Amino acid sequence: MSRNRIIVLIVIVAAIAAFFALGLDRYFTLEEVKARQAEFAQLLAARPLTVAAAYFVIYVAVTALSLPGAALMTVLGGALLGLFWGVVIVSFASSIGATLAFLVSRFLFRDAVQAKFADKLGALNRGVARDGGFYLFTLRLIPVFPFFMINLAMGLTPMRTRTFYWVSQLGMLAGTIVYVNVGTQLAQLESLQGILSPMLLGSFAAIGLLPLVAHRVVDALRRRRVYARWTRPRRFDRNLVVIGAGSAGLVSSYIAAAVKARVTLVERHKMGGDCLNYGCMPSKALIRSAKLLHQARHASRYGIRSLEADFDFADVMERVARVVKTVAPHDSVERYTELGVECLIGDAKIVSPWEVEVRLAGSDGAPGERTRVLTTRNIIVATGAAPLVPPIPGIDEVGYLSSDTVWGLRERPRRLLVLGGGPIGCELAQAFARLGAQVTLVEMAPRLMLREDTDVSDLVLESFVDDGIDVRVNHKALRFVLEDGERKMIAERTDTEGETVEIGFDQMLCALGRSPRVTGFGLEELGIPVARNRTIEVNEFLETNYPNIYACGDVTGPYQFTHTAAHMAWFASVNALFGRFKRFRVDYSVIPWCTFTSPEVARVGINEQEAKEKGIPVEVTRYGIDDLDRAIADESAYGFVKVLTRPNSDKILGVTMVGEHAGDLIAEFVSAMKHGLGLNKILGTIHIYPTLAEANKYVAGEWKRSHAPQRLLEWVRRFHTWQLGGGGK
């Protein structure tokens, strides 16, 4: 806590202590007020402005310091000032005092609370930012909630001060009128508890529901407005239409069929989407072949003098195609038809909130002339993403490969230029280098894999250099040229002033990420908004501005991973089919991912650089895999496990793993974070020896060792020393 905060806290604590030490609390009783009512009346008659001003200041101070007595002060206002002026003065004094308490709570505690409980407060903060006024208004209308607690609690949220003030003034008005009116009959009042009868409390509770009802009414009107220009069909042919048969679309349609809904899945090109056909499956097959060649070249590490590997690049790429073909039946039309999903191959276009027009593909797979119009209660857009190709001058003239088209190669590029040092670029650059291509990787940022910590980037870079990759960080592509039949990229060195370099290549792989597919299927005509990053805008339930049209997967983000798309699909399909009864907010709290370079880089939760950016205090525990017995035996003794926890707690906030099979090993931490298990539980779990998974136990042991109870251990040492001298038995 900063010096200024400490000073403010000391002043407030001193003021509260003085209030009770001086016995001022005895003046805030009903008996005392009734006994001095005549005296107060005489003072008011003699000096009305002074008394009113003093009353106002005392009321603000009592409220701002959260002292007991605000209710009695309100009653006194009615007795002294009458109904009208009592309501006016109390209304402003209470609102100003509440706002001061709100600001004090924010100044003293908000940063610390938000930092410590950042993982739990994310949803609350978003709710307050969106509907905080409604919630506060409801609480203000129901006197059973102590107002001082509301003041302090709201100060810990991101609610704007102006919103807090005017909502408080409006929301507390009903209660103020009741208390002030009671004060006008002070002589007949026996106790403050008598003010609020069960019937009156019930009335306040009913009033308190008004904002929630109003919220629902506003929401209904908003929905009615968005549907105003459309004619709703009298009946529907199906419960759900899903556009896109990638991971998100397949899971959405599978869930719908499992709960016996009538569902149609429309896919433009290939079932399985990007992951099966262009991403996860082919890249991992290629990486595996490349890894085998790498191991053969380094056979001496395993006690084998030499090991020749004769291969043809075309054969490797044919194996990649075979792997995709082998997995394809898992995502096929036949399988999903057996599951109860109607599968259509063709171009889908949403022509109304309840109608999807499908231009069916011909026998050759090209768009045909036949069309069908499907009527449906709900629609899920799961159209995925396509490779991002920047408008760099000359890029079309020299030609380029993407993560979609690279799998058609059958001749190994002699010189391969990889544009982009993110996960896709890093994985494919290393694989092609190990397959014998001369690879140059160009990245505009100062290091590879910018989302990861610096020590992660450094370890991956070291591996790339060992594989012979020419890594050019701090290089910005300016243009591409074709000179005398040779392709060249002109790049600017961003770490020097104005220096440019030429990089020659035979093939260029553009690996700068993927852009959501948001055009060509009716979003524009319906007016469904698209965010600045080109993703479809959805709320926490994955609804678009049309409550029956949902989006999930890469087309809406925020994570472009196959497993995240499948995770989102559950929420989208369940909310679409059963949202009228119960809706579920999509949960992004524990999302793992892995970049399948060598070494693999896996992560879940926050890392060090994110914790620093967000101001989250963390404790870092690290275990080097070079110390792990199984890693030493496997000649894979490199990398580390890094765990971020709350200070002086074993609660896991994030894990980064770098090493062999990191993508598999991190699953234990993902489960622990999902179910609230800490490092002590992992340490207490038996891990098979010798396995790589023991690294998880050992990093937990490192944390435990750094939190050993030193004072207790000193007493234990003394006990053992005493026993050596013959003490005890």
XYZ file of C-alpha atoms in Angstrom:
729
model
C 0.000 0.000 0.000
C 1.353 3.421 -0.976
C 2.253 6.110 1.530
C -0.750 8.275 0.605
C -3.138 5.373 1.072
C -1.648 4.601 4.461
C -2.066 8.221 5.563
C -5.713 8.310 4.450
C -6.404 4.998 6.170
C -4.824 6.209 9.425
C -6.915 9.415 9.349
C -10.138 7.480 8.783
C -9.377 4.914 11.492
C -8.473 7.721 13.901
C -11.729 9.559 13.162
C -13.806 6.426 13.751
C -11.883 5.606 16.927
C -12.390 9.159 18.220
C -16.110 8.899 17.499
C -16.443 5.973 19.874
C -13.731 7.060 22.346
C -15.420 10.405 22.907
C -18.764 8.690 23.395
C -20.367 10.459 20.457
C -22.260 7.277 19.607
C -24.532 7.874 22.620
C -26.064 10.844 20.814
C -27.167 8.574 17.947
C -29.952 6.803 19.817
C -33.673 7.310 19.436
C -34.089 8.073 23.144
C -31.438 10.814 23.029
C -32.960 12.402 19.949
C -36.483 12.360 21.436
C -35.190 13.816 24.711
C -33.504 16.722 22.889
C -36.219 17.284 20.291
C -37.414 20.508 21.933
C -33.820 21.788 22.223
C -33.223 21.084 18.540
C -36.437 22.902 17.636
C -35.355 26.020 19.580
C -31.952 26.036 17.837
C -33.605 25.679 14.470
C -35.978 28.562 15.172
C -33.082 30.788 16.280
C -30.561 29.858 13.565
C -32.268 27.883 10.795
C -29.459 28.081 8.195
C -26.708 27.242 10.662
C -28.600 24.237 12.034
C -29.508 23.011 8.545
C -25.896 23.373 7.381
C -24.510 21.657 10.489
C -27.028 18.851 10.048
C -25.987 18.472 6.388
C -22.251 18.308 7.227
C -22.731 15.833 10.086
C -24.914 13.620 7.866
C -22.289 13.610 5.102
C -19.534 12.778 7.616
C -21.509 9.928 9.222
C -22.278 8.427 5.823
C -18.792 8.927 4.400
C -17.165 7.229 7.404
C -19.783 4.429 7.385
C -20.657 5.195 11.011
C -23.849 3.881 12.631
C -26.583 6.487 12.806
C -27.556 7.331 9.210
C -31.096 5.975 9.702
C -31.540 7.989 12.900
C -30.148 11.109 11.223
C -32.765 10.688 8.489
C -35.542 10.457 11.069
C -34.138 13.547 12.824
C -34.250 15.385 9.488
C -37.998 14.864 9.337
C -38.443 15.988 12.933
C -36.336 19.131 12.478
C -36.937 20.219 8.903
C -40.300 18.780 7.983
C -41.103 16.469 5.094
C -40.116 18.637 2.095
C -36.842 20.167 3.288
C -35.957 17.019 5.197
C -36.215 14.950 2.004
C -34.266 17.500 -0.058
C -31.354 17.879 2.404
C -31.153 14.197 3.352
C -31.291 13.127 -0.302
C -28.253 15.206 -1.256
C -26.352 14.604 2.011
C -26.798 10.852 1.851
C -25.803 10.686 -1.832
C -22.718 12.848 -1.325
C -21.676 10.913 1.785
C -22.214 7.588 0.014
C -20.138 8.779 -2.927
C -17.316 9.832 -0.598
C -17.370 6.367 1.018
C -17.371 4.875 -2.481
C -14.308 6.926 -3.447
C -12.455 6.140 -0.219
C -13.048 2.414 -0.730
C -11.847 2.726 -4.329
C -8.713 4.679 -3.373
C -7.705 2.394 -0.524
C -8.629 -1.089 -1.627
C -9.741 -1.462 -5.270
C -6.328 -1.998 -6.866
C -5.308 -4.597 -4.302
C -8.617 -6.482 -4.456
C -8.739 -6.447 -8.259
C -5.151 -7.675 -8.476
C -5.572 -10.453 -5.936
C -8.876 -11.753 -7.268
C -8.467 -10.853 -10.948
C -9.371 -14.359 -12.105
C -12.672 -14.289 -10.208
C -13.707 -10.672 -10.761
C -13.532 -10.593 -14.551
C -17.174 -11.559 -15.095
C -18.343 -9.272 -12.255
C -16.450 -6.314 -13.710
C -17.961 -6.882 -17.138
C -21.432 -7.142 -15.601
C -20.979 -3.910 -13.648
C -19.633 -2.123 -16.717
C -22.670 -3.253 -18.695
C -25.563 -3.254 -16.187
C -24.128 -1.825 -12.975
C -26.664 0.993 -12.853
C -29.568 -1.463 -12.850
C -28.030 -3.573 -10.093
C -27.213 -0.571 -7.901
C -30.689 0.894 -8.378
C -32.229 -2.405 -7.264
C -30.055 -2.542 -4.128
C -30.850 1.066 -3.230
C -34.584 0.384 -3.367
C -34.412 -2.466 -0.861
C -33.470 -1.210 2.660
C -32.682 -4.711 3.921
C -29.283 -4.296 2.240
C -27.067 -2.082 4.483
C -26.300 0.997 2.428
C -22.791 1.442 3.857
C -21.843 -2.039 2.612
C -23.153 -1.202 -0.846
C -21.054 1.969 -0.881
C -17.861 0.135 0.034
C -18.477 -2.847 -2.255
C -19.249 -0.724 -5.306
C -16.022 1.195 -4.758
C -14.138 -1.998 -5.540
C -15.748 -2.287 -9.003
C -15.113 -0.324 -12.220
C -18.413 1.591 -11.879
C -18.086 5.241 -12.855
C -18.393 7.744 -9.979
C -20.973 9.821 -11.806
C -23.161 6.765 -12.373
C -22.849 5.746 -8.720
C -23.913 9.210 -7.541
C -27.015 9.762 -9.636
C -28.258 6.169 -9.315
C -27.765 6.372 -5.533
C -29.652 9.651 -5.295
C -32.526 8.314 -7.331
C -32.549 4.849 -5.783
C -32.454 6.011 -2.151
C -35.233 8.570 -2.637
C -38.086 6.187 -1.767
C -36.445 5.076 1.483
C -35.544 8.674 2.329
C -39.169 9.767 2.012
C -40.332 6.939 4.275
C -37.775 7.668 7.028
C -38.198 11.452 6.880
C -41.975 11.102 6.992
C -41.650 8.915 10.089
C -39.477 11.634 11.639
C -42.315 14.133 11.357
C -44.117 11.864 13.850
C -41.100 11.385 16.106
C -43.036 11.605 19.366
C -45.093 8.530 18.475
C -42.076 6.471 17.333
C -41.025 3.763 19.824
C -38.080 2.238 17.906
C -36.342 2.433 14.550
C -37.267 -1.187 13.920
C -40.876 -0.136 13.950
C -40.389 1.956 10.825
C -40.176 -1.023 8.509
C -43.029 -3.467 8.899
C -42.967 -6.769 6.989
C -45.530 -5.336 4.582
C -43.410 -2.249 3.933
C -40.291 -4.356 3.439
C -42.233 -6.466 0.965
C -43.271 -3.323 -0.849
C -39.660 -2.157 -1.052
C -38.635 -5.567 -2.352
C -41.319 -5.368 -5.027
C -40.084 -1.889 -5.973
C -36.562 -3.263 -6.068
C -37.574 -5.726 -8.756
C -38.641 -2.876 -11.009
C -35.146 -2.266 -12.480
C -34.793 -5.945 -13.296
C -38.229 -5.994 -14.876
C -37.366 -2.784 -16.706
C -34.161 -4.388 -17.913
C -36.109 -7.319 -19.311
C -38.606 -4.969 -20.943
C -35.825 -2.928 -22.544
C -34.192 -6.151 -23.725
C -37.505 -7.327 -25.215
C -37.986 -3.990 -26.983
C -34.455 -4.189 -28.341
C -35.170 -7.645 -29.692
C -38.443 -6.510 -31.188
C -36.687 -3.626 -32.914
C -33.991 -5.839 -34.457
C -36.657 -8.212 -35.832
C -39.018 -5.417 -36.941
C -38.293 -5.622 -40.673
C -38.523 -9.396 -40.876
C -41.526 -11.704 -41.140
C -41.276 -14.658 -38.796
C -42.361 -18.004 -40.302
C -45.432 -19.591 -38.768
C -43.571 -22.862 -38.339
C -40.007 -24.113 -38.673
C -38.514 -27.111 -40.448
C -35.708 -27.518 -37.948
C -34.463 -26.368 -34.554
C -30.964 -25.410 -35.616
C -28.926 -24.699 -38.728
C -25.140 -24.675 -38.324
C -23.000 -22.988 -40.987
C -19.498 -24.418 -41.166
C -18.281 -27.958 -40.461
C -15.057 -27.227 -38.639
C -14.562 -28.018 -34.976
C -17.156 -25.496 -33.743
C -19.762 -26.504 -36.297
C -19.274 -30.238 -35.845
C -19.572 -30.063 -32.066
C -22.590 -27.734 -32.249
C -24.468 -30.059 -34.578
C -23.414 -33.152 -32.618
C -24.790 -31.702 -29.360
C -28.040 -30.690 -31.054
C -28.508 -34.174 -32.476
C -27.638 -35.751 -29.113
C -30.518 -33.900 -27.439
C -32.852 -34.952 -30.284
C -33.122 -31.556 -31.949
C -33.573 -31.409 -35.698
C -30.317 -29.936 -36.989
C -28.810 -29.233 -40.409
C -25.078 -28.719 -40.912
C -23.987 -26.802 -44.029
C -20.380 -26.918 -45.253
C -19.071 -25.086 -48.308
C -16.010 -27.206 -49.008
C -14.591 -29.995 -46.835
C -15.993 -31.562 -43.674
C -13.612 -31.155 -40.763
C -12.765 -27.579 -41.634
C -9.334 -26.017 -41.326
C -8.043 -28.215 -38.511
C -8.457 -31.517 -40.316
C -7.612 -30.374 -43.830
C -5.131 -27.503 -43.496
C -4.066 -27.021 -39.889
C -3.722 -29.360 -36.946
C -3.627 -32.731 -38.691
C -1.352 -32.082 -41.673
C 1.050 -29.885 -39.702
C 1.491 -32.439 -36.927
C 2.031 -35.216 -39.466
C 4.703 -33.108 -41.157
C 6.328 -32.222 -37.824
C 6.511 -35.908 -36.862
C 8.318 -36.873 -40.072
C 10.682 -33.934 -39.685
C 11.405 -34.903 -36.084
C 12.317 -38.442 -37.112
C 14.820 -37.096 -39.637
C 16.255 -34.801 -36.981
C 16.727 -37.722 -34.601
C 18.405 -39.760 -37.319
C 20.874 -36.952 -38.031
C 21.723 -36.817 -34.336
C 21.890 -40.579 -33.770
C 25.219 -40.230 -31.981
C 23.351 -38.711 -29.037
C 21.737 -42.111 -28.538
C 24.973 -44.142 -28.765
C 24.543 -44.938 -32.468
C 27.508 -43.864 -34.580
C 25.515 -43.051 -37.705
C 22.040 -43.566 -39.057
C 21.228 -42.809 -42.666
C 17.735 -41.622 -43.570
C 16.926 -41.793 -47.269
C 13.710 -39.973 -48.066
C 11.860 -38.187 -50.809
C 10.021 -34.978 -49.980
C 7.066 -36.051 -52.111
C 6.719 -39.245 -50.063
C 6.613 -37.221 -46.864
C 3.861 -35.003 -48.252
C 1.943 -38.071 -49.447
C 2.127 -39.416 -45.901
C 0.674 -36.125 -44.669
C -2.204 -36.518 -47.116
C -2.704 -40.127 -45.991
C -2.940 -39.062 -42.338
C -5.615 -36.522 -43.213
C -7.481 -39.136 -45.242
C -7.305 -41.625 -42.357
C -8.721 -39.134 -39.847
C -11.341 -37.735 -42.243
C -14.042 -40.381 -41.504
C -14.257 -39.017 -37.926
C -15.658 -35.789 -39.399
C -17.415 -37.207 -42.443
C -20.924 -36.688 -43.783
C -21.595 -40.389 -43.258
C -20.682 -40.314 -39.562
C -22.679 -37.216 -38.756
C -25.650 -38.461 -40.753
C -25.611 -41.611 -38.588
C -25.565 -39.360 -35.520
C -28.767 -37.682 -36.690
C -27.388 -34.577 -38.382
C -28.600 -33.558 -41.833
C -25.431 -32.616 -43.749
C -25.508 -30.418 -46.840
C -22.537 -29.464 -49.020
C -23.008 -26.030 -50.551
C -22.902 -22.285 -50.025
C -25.093 -21.035 -47.173
C -26.548 -17.539 -46.970
C -28.682 -16.203 -44.133
C -31.583 -14.443 -45.863
C -33.598 -13.701 -42.716
C -33.124 -14.375 -38.993
C -34.979 -17.662 -39.467
C -34.074 -18.663 -43.033
C -30.897 -19.991 -44.595
C -30.613 -20.384 -48.339
C -28.250 -23.160 -49.435
C -26.887 -23.342 -52.967
C -26.115 -27.032 -53.157
C -22.837 -28.230 -54.654
C -22.853 -30.390 -57.763
C -21.320 -33.828 -58.070
C -17.949 -32.223 -58.851
C -18.075 -30.183 -55.649
C -18.559 -26.875 -57.466
C -21.605 -24.697 -56.684
C -24.610 -26.005 -58.576
C -27.940 -24.525 -59.610
C -30.161 -26.207 -57.033
C -31.036 -24.241 -53.928
C -32.915 -24.999 -50.732
C -34.360 -22.574 -48.213
C -34.205 -23.895 -44.655
C -36.445 -22.436 -41.960
C -35.018 -22.690 -38.463
C -35.587 -21.370 -34.979
C -31.862 -20.814 -34.409
C -28.682 -20.374 -36.423
C -25.045 -20.905 -35.409
C -22.336 -19.290 -37.528
C -19.121 -21.319 -37.314
C -17.376 -20.333 -40.531
C -13.859 -20.334 -39.110
C -10.961 -18.281 -40.472
C -8.752 -18.091 -43.546
C -5.022 -17.325 -43.895
C -4.253 -13.640 -43.513
C -2.362 -12.236 -46.510
C -1.205 -8.632 -46.052
C -1.363 -6.160 -48.969
C 2.414 -5.928 -49.359
C 3.375 -4.542 -52.780
C 4.470 -7.260 -55.198
C 3.229 -10.201 -53.122
C 0.893 -11.453 -55.852
C 3.567 -11.145 -58.521
C 6.097 -13.351 -56.713
C 3.393 -15.741 -55.472
C 3.000 -17.202 -52.047
C 1.989 -20.287 -50.134
C -0.316 -20.219 -47.135
C -1.172 -22.665 -44.383
C -4.027 -23.786 -46.667
C -2.045 -24.330 -49.876
C 1.372 -25.483 -48.636
C 0.126 -29.070 -48.405
C -0.040 -29.322 -52.174
C 3.762 -29.127 -52.440
C 5.474 -32.236 -53.786
C 8.861 -30.680 -54.517
C 10.893 -29.390 -51.591
C 11.663 -25.670 -51.832
C 15.419 -25.061 -51.941
C 15.115 -21.635 -50.296
C 11.961 -21.079 -48.271
C 11.060 -17.675 -46.873
C 8.632 -17.857 -43.941
C 6.875 -14.586 -43.185
C 5.742 -14.503 -39.541
C 7.253 -15.666 -36.248
C 4.042 -16.730 -34.539
C 2.930 -20.319 -33.867
C 2.135 -21.235 -37.500
C 5.319 -19.719 -38.893
C 7.529 -21.256 -36.220
C 6.086 -24.754 -36.529
C 6.338 -24.904 -40.331
C 9.712 -23.132 -40.538
C 11.321 -25.732 -38.268
C 9.631 -28.664 -40.005
C 10.804 -27.571 -43.479
C 14.303 -26.849 -42.183
C 14.539 -30.371 -40.764
C 13.319 -31.698 -44.110
C 16.301 -30.071 -45.798
C 15.039 -26.687 -46.978
C 17.150 -23.581 -46.494
C 14.728 -21.568 -44.347
C 14.738 -17.859 -43.582
C 12.157 -16.766 -41.012
C 11.249 -13.064 -40.984
C 9.474 -11.454 -38.027
C 8.732 -7.746 -37.600
C 8.725 -7.952 -33.775
C 11.973 -8.016 -31.766
C 11.578 -11.710 -30.956
C 9.722 -14.887 -31.895
C 6.403 -15.906 -30.336
C 5.688 -12.474 -28.922
C 2.818 -13.669 -26.690
C 5.184 -15.875 -24.707
C 7.752 -14.835 -22.115
C 11.216 -13.801 -23.272
C 12.894 -16.907 -21.829
C 10.537 -19.042 -23.910
C 11.372 -17.140 -27.102
C 15.078 -17.419 -26.360
C 14.932 -21.195 -25.961
C 12.964 -21.654 -29.196
C 15.380 -19.340 -31.033
C 18.325 -21.407 -29.788
C 16.687 -24.548 -31.171
C 15.997 -22.844 -34.508
C 19.613 -21.740 -34.852
C 20.728 -25.332 -34.158
C 18.413 -26.438 -36.988
C 20.067 -23.996 -39.375
C 17.188 -21.538 -39.658
C 18.166 -17.979 -40.537
C 15.990 -16.021 -38.090
C 15.514 -12.349 -38.932
C 13.661 -10.558 -36.154
C 13.143 -6.777 -36.307
C 12.571 -7.080 -40.068
C 9.517 -5.452 -41.653
C 8.560 -6.567 -45.168
C 8.317 -3.513 -47.450
C 7.776 -5.087 -50.879
C 8.454 -8.099 -53.058
C 10.211 -7.928 -56.403
C 10.989 -10.266 -59.272
C 14.411 -9.489 -60.755
C 15.899 -11.614 -63.560
C 13.640 -14.473 -62.591
C 14.654 -14.367 -58.921
C 12.184 -13.631 -56.162
C 13.309 -11.169 -53.512
C 11.865 -9.512 -50.457
C 12.929 -6.008 -49.514
C 12.743 -5.581 -45.741
C 13.449 -2.743 -43.351
C 15.486 -3.277 -40.197
C 13.274 -1.867 -37.453
C 16.109 -1.935 -34.917
C 18.267 0.368 -37.047
C 17.358 3.636 -38.702
C 16.352 3.245 -42.335
C 18.489 0.184 -43.190
C 17.003 -2.163 -45.787
C 18.014 -5.696 -46.741
C 17.274 -8.032 -49.651
C 16.335 -11.660 -49.016
C 16.176 -14.044 -51.958
C 13.860 -17.055 -51.983
C 12.316 -19.714 -54.206
C 9.047 -20.128 -52.287
C 7.424 -17.860 -49.734
C 5.111 -19.097 -46.989
C 2.850 -16.392 -45.598
C 2.188 -17.332 -41.948
C 0.857 -14.158 -40.354
C -2.181 -15.677 -38.699
C -5.755 -16.193 -39.810
C -8.587 -13.773 -40.518
C -12.213 -14.659 -39.585
C -14.545 -15.523 -42.469
C -17.319 -12.965 -42.037
C -18.365 -12.153 -45.600
C -20.427 -13.902 -48.224
C -23.137 -15.522 -46.123
C -25.542 -12.735 -45.237
C -24.151 -10.967 -42.175
C -23.952 -7.640 -43.977
C -27.568 -7.782 -45.172
C -28.841 -8.595 -41.676
C -26.749 -5.874 -40.068
C -24.856 -8.210 -37.753
C -21.923 -6.119 -36.502
C -18.295 -7.070 -36.967
C -15.613 -5.892 -34.529
C -12.487 -3.961 -35.483
C -10.464 -7.192 -35.545
C -12.987 -8.567 -38.086
C -14.612 -11.029 -35.692
C -18.381 -11.287 -35.312
C -19.527 -9.358 -32.253
C -21.223 -11.600 -29.697
C -22.163 -11.263 -26.032
C -21.133 -13.560 -23.192
C -23.786 -16.067 -24.309
C -22.348 -16.047 -27.868
C -25.457 -14.274 -29.203
C -25.173 -11.746 -32.007
C -27.503 -8.739 -32.033
C -30.153 -11.237 -33.173
C -30.935 -13.360 -30.081
C -31.500 -16.500 -32.175
C -28.284 -16.180 -34.206
C -25.091 -17.319 -32.478
C -21.441 -17.441 -33.489
C -18.583 -19.538 -32.137
C -15.094 -20.673 -33.000
C -12.448 -18.761 -34.956
C -15.035 -16.494 -36.589
C -15.618 -14.745 -33.264
C -12.516 -15.590 -31.207
C -11.061 -14.633 -28.820
C -8.836 -17.732 -29.167
C -8.222 -19.415 -32.525
C -7.731 -22.954 -31.269
C -9.600 -26.093 -32.291
C -10.244 -27.121 -28.692
C -11.506 -23.645 -27.800
C -13.885 -23.715 -30.762
C -15.274 -27.031 -29.503
C -15.567 -25.561 -26.002
C -17.497 -22.543 -27.308
C -19.732 -24.782 -29.398
C -21.227 -26.337 -26.268
C -22.321 -22.931 -24.990
C -23.616 -21.798 -28.380
C -25.699 -24.917 -29.021
C -27.091 -25.244 -25.486
C -27.986 -21.548 -25.329
C -29.581 -21.700 -28.779
C -31.720 -24.730 -27.951
C -32.528 -24.102 -24.280
C -31.812 -20.412 -23.732
C -35.428 -19.583 -22.936
C -35.068 -21.671 -19.777
C -31.410 -21.251 -18.821
C -28.473 -19.509 -20.500
C -24.780 -20.120 -19.840
C -21.963 -17.588 -20.108
C -19.016 -18.931 -22.051
C -16.071 -19.591 -19.755
C -12.586 -18.628 -20.961
C -10.951 -18.842 -17.542
C -8.800 -21.926 -18.221
C -7.780 -22.097 -21.897
C -4.615 -24.085 -22.677
C -2.646 -24.062 -25.920
C 0.548 -25.426 -27.391
C 2.945 -24.480 -30.161
C 4.391 -27.726 -31.530
C 7.927 -26.611 -32.178
C 10.864 -28.515 -30.783
C 10.871 -27.866 -27.891
C 7.093 -27.676 -27.543
C 5.704 -24.584 -25.833
C 2.506 -25.123 -23.838
C 0.675 -22.638 -21.680
C -2.461 -22.187 -19.604
C -3.500 -19.058 -17.727
C -1.293 -15.983 -17.498
C 2.462 -15.775 -17.938
C 4.971 -13.359 -16.439
C 4.634 -10.660 -19.067
C 0.829 -10.671 -18.851
C 0.944 -10.509 -15.069
C 3.220 -7.483 -15.325
C 1.025 -5.781 -17.935
C -2.110 -6.299 -15.834
C -0.473 -5.428 -12.532
C -1.202 -8.852 -11.033
C 1.190 -9.765 -8.186
C 2.522 -13.289 -8.699
C 5.133 -15.628 -7.336
C 7.152 -17.564 -9.930
C 8.370 -21.111 -9.324
C 10.593 -22.749 -11.923
C 11.937 -26.257 -12.454
C 14.530 -27.051 -15.115
C 13.777 -30.213 -17.102
C 17.520 -30.714 -17.602
C 17.444 -32.165 -14.065
C 14.702 -34.731 -14.835
C 15.843 -38.381 -14.937
C 13.570 -39.486 -17.807
C 14.459 -36.434 -19.887
C 18.150 -37.259 -19.427
C 17.543 -40.865 -20.509
C 15.614 -39.682 -23.591
C 18.221 -37.085 -24.610
C 15.544 -34.428 -24.177
C 16.927 -32.750 -21.076
C 16.105 -29.183 -22.016
C 13.306 -26.773 -21.201
C 11.518 -25.865 -17.999
C 8.229 -25.721 -16.132
C 7.249 -22.302 -14.803
C 4.268 -21.881 -12.483
C 2.738 -18.573 -11.416
C 0.874 -18.548 -8.108
C -0.598 -15.943 -5.844
C 2.006 -14.654 -3.368
C 2.193 -16.957 -0.328
C -0.443 -19.254 -1.835
C -0.337 -22.454 -3.867
C -3.256 -21.313 -6.064
C -2.150 -21.630 -9.695
C -2.656 -18.575 -11.921
C -0.723 -19.770 -14.936
C 1.750 -22.364 -16.194
C 4.253 -22.302 -19.039
C 5.983 -25.515 -20.075
C 8.817 -25.751 -22.595
C 10.115 -29.182 -23.500
C 9.375 -32.568 -24.965
C 5.637 -33.423 -24.914
C 4.781 -30.180 -23.108
C 1.379 -30.169 -24.804
C 0.549 -33.493 -23.151
C 2.111 -32.805 -19.760
C 0.321 -29.520 -19.140
C -3.049 -31.299 -18.927
C -2.477 -31.954 -15.212
C -2.189 -28.229 -14.552
C -5.223 -27.475 -16.727
C -7.290 -29.878 -14.636
C -5.887 -28.444 -11.403
C -6.780 -24.881 -12.393
C -10.222 -25.897 -13.620
C -11.090 -27.612 -10.353
C -9.299 -25.261 -7.971
C -6.480 -27.599 -6.936
C -3.201 -26.050 -5.817
C 0.434 -27.126 -5.974
C 0.143 -28.973 -2.658
C -2.354 -31.369 -4.269
C -0.056 -31.959 -7.241
C 2.869 -32.578 -4.902
C 0.760 -35.108 -3.006
C -0.143 -37.024 -6.190
C 1.905 -40.106 -7.058
C 3.646 -39.797 -10.439
C 5.156 -42.850 -12.149
C 8.950 -43.007 -12.159
C 10.660 -42.414 -14.494
C 8.352 -40.244 -16.594
C 8.385 -36.716 -17.954
C 5.219 -36.056 -15.913
C 7.363 -36.030 -12.773
C 8.356 -32.491 -13.771
C 4.922 -31.383 -12.566
C 5.542 -32.889 -9.144
C 9.046 -31.469 -8.923
C 7.984 -27.906 -9.691
C 5.389 -28.273 -6.931
C 8.200 -29.477 -4.701
C 10.253 -26.393 -5.545
C 7.328 -24.227 -4.451
C 6.943 -26.219 -1.220
C 10.638 -25.935 -0.460
C 10.563 -22.164 -0.798
C 7.604 -22.028 1.619
C 9.020 -24.361 4.238
C 8.166 -23.242 7.816
C 11.701 -22.277 8.834
C 10.869 -21.432 12.443
C 9.129 -24.767 12.956
C 11.990 -26.618 11.276
C 14.454 -24.954 13.650
C 12.501 -26.310 16.619
C 12.404 -29.737 14.976
C 16.208 -29.579 14.516
C 16.591 -28.789 18.195
C 14.318 -31.694 19.058
C 16.438 -34.134 17.044
C 19.617 -32.732 18.569
C 18.139 -33.215 22.042
C 17.310 -36.841 21.203
C 20.896 -37.492 20.142
C 21.993 -36.454 23.617
C 19.877 -39.166 25.204
C 16.790 -37.143 25.922
C 13.477 -38.894 25.331
C 13.082 -42.537 24.397
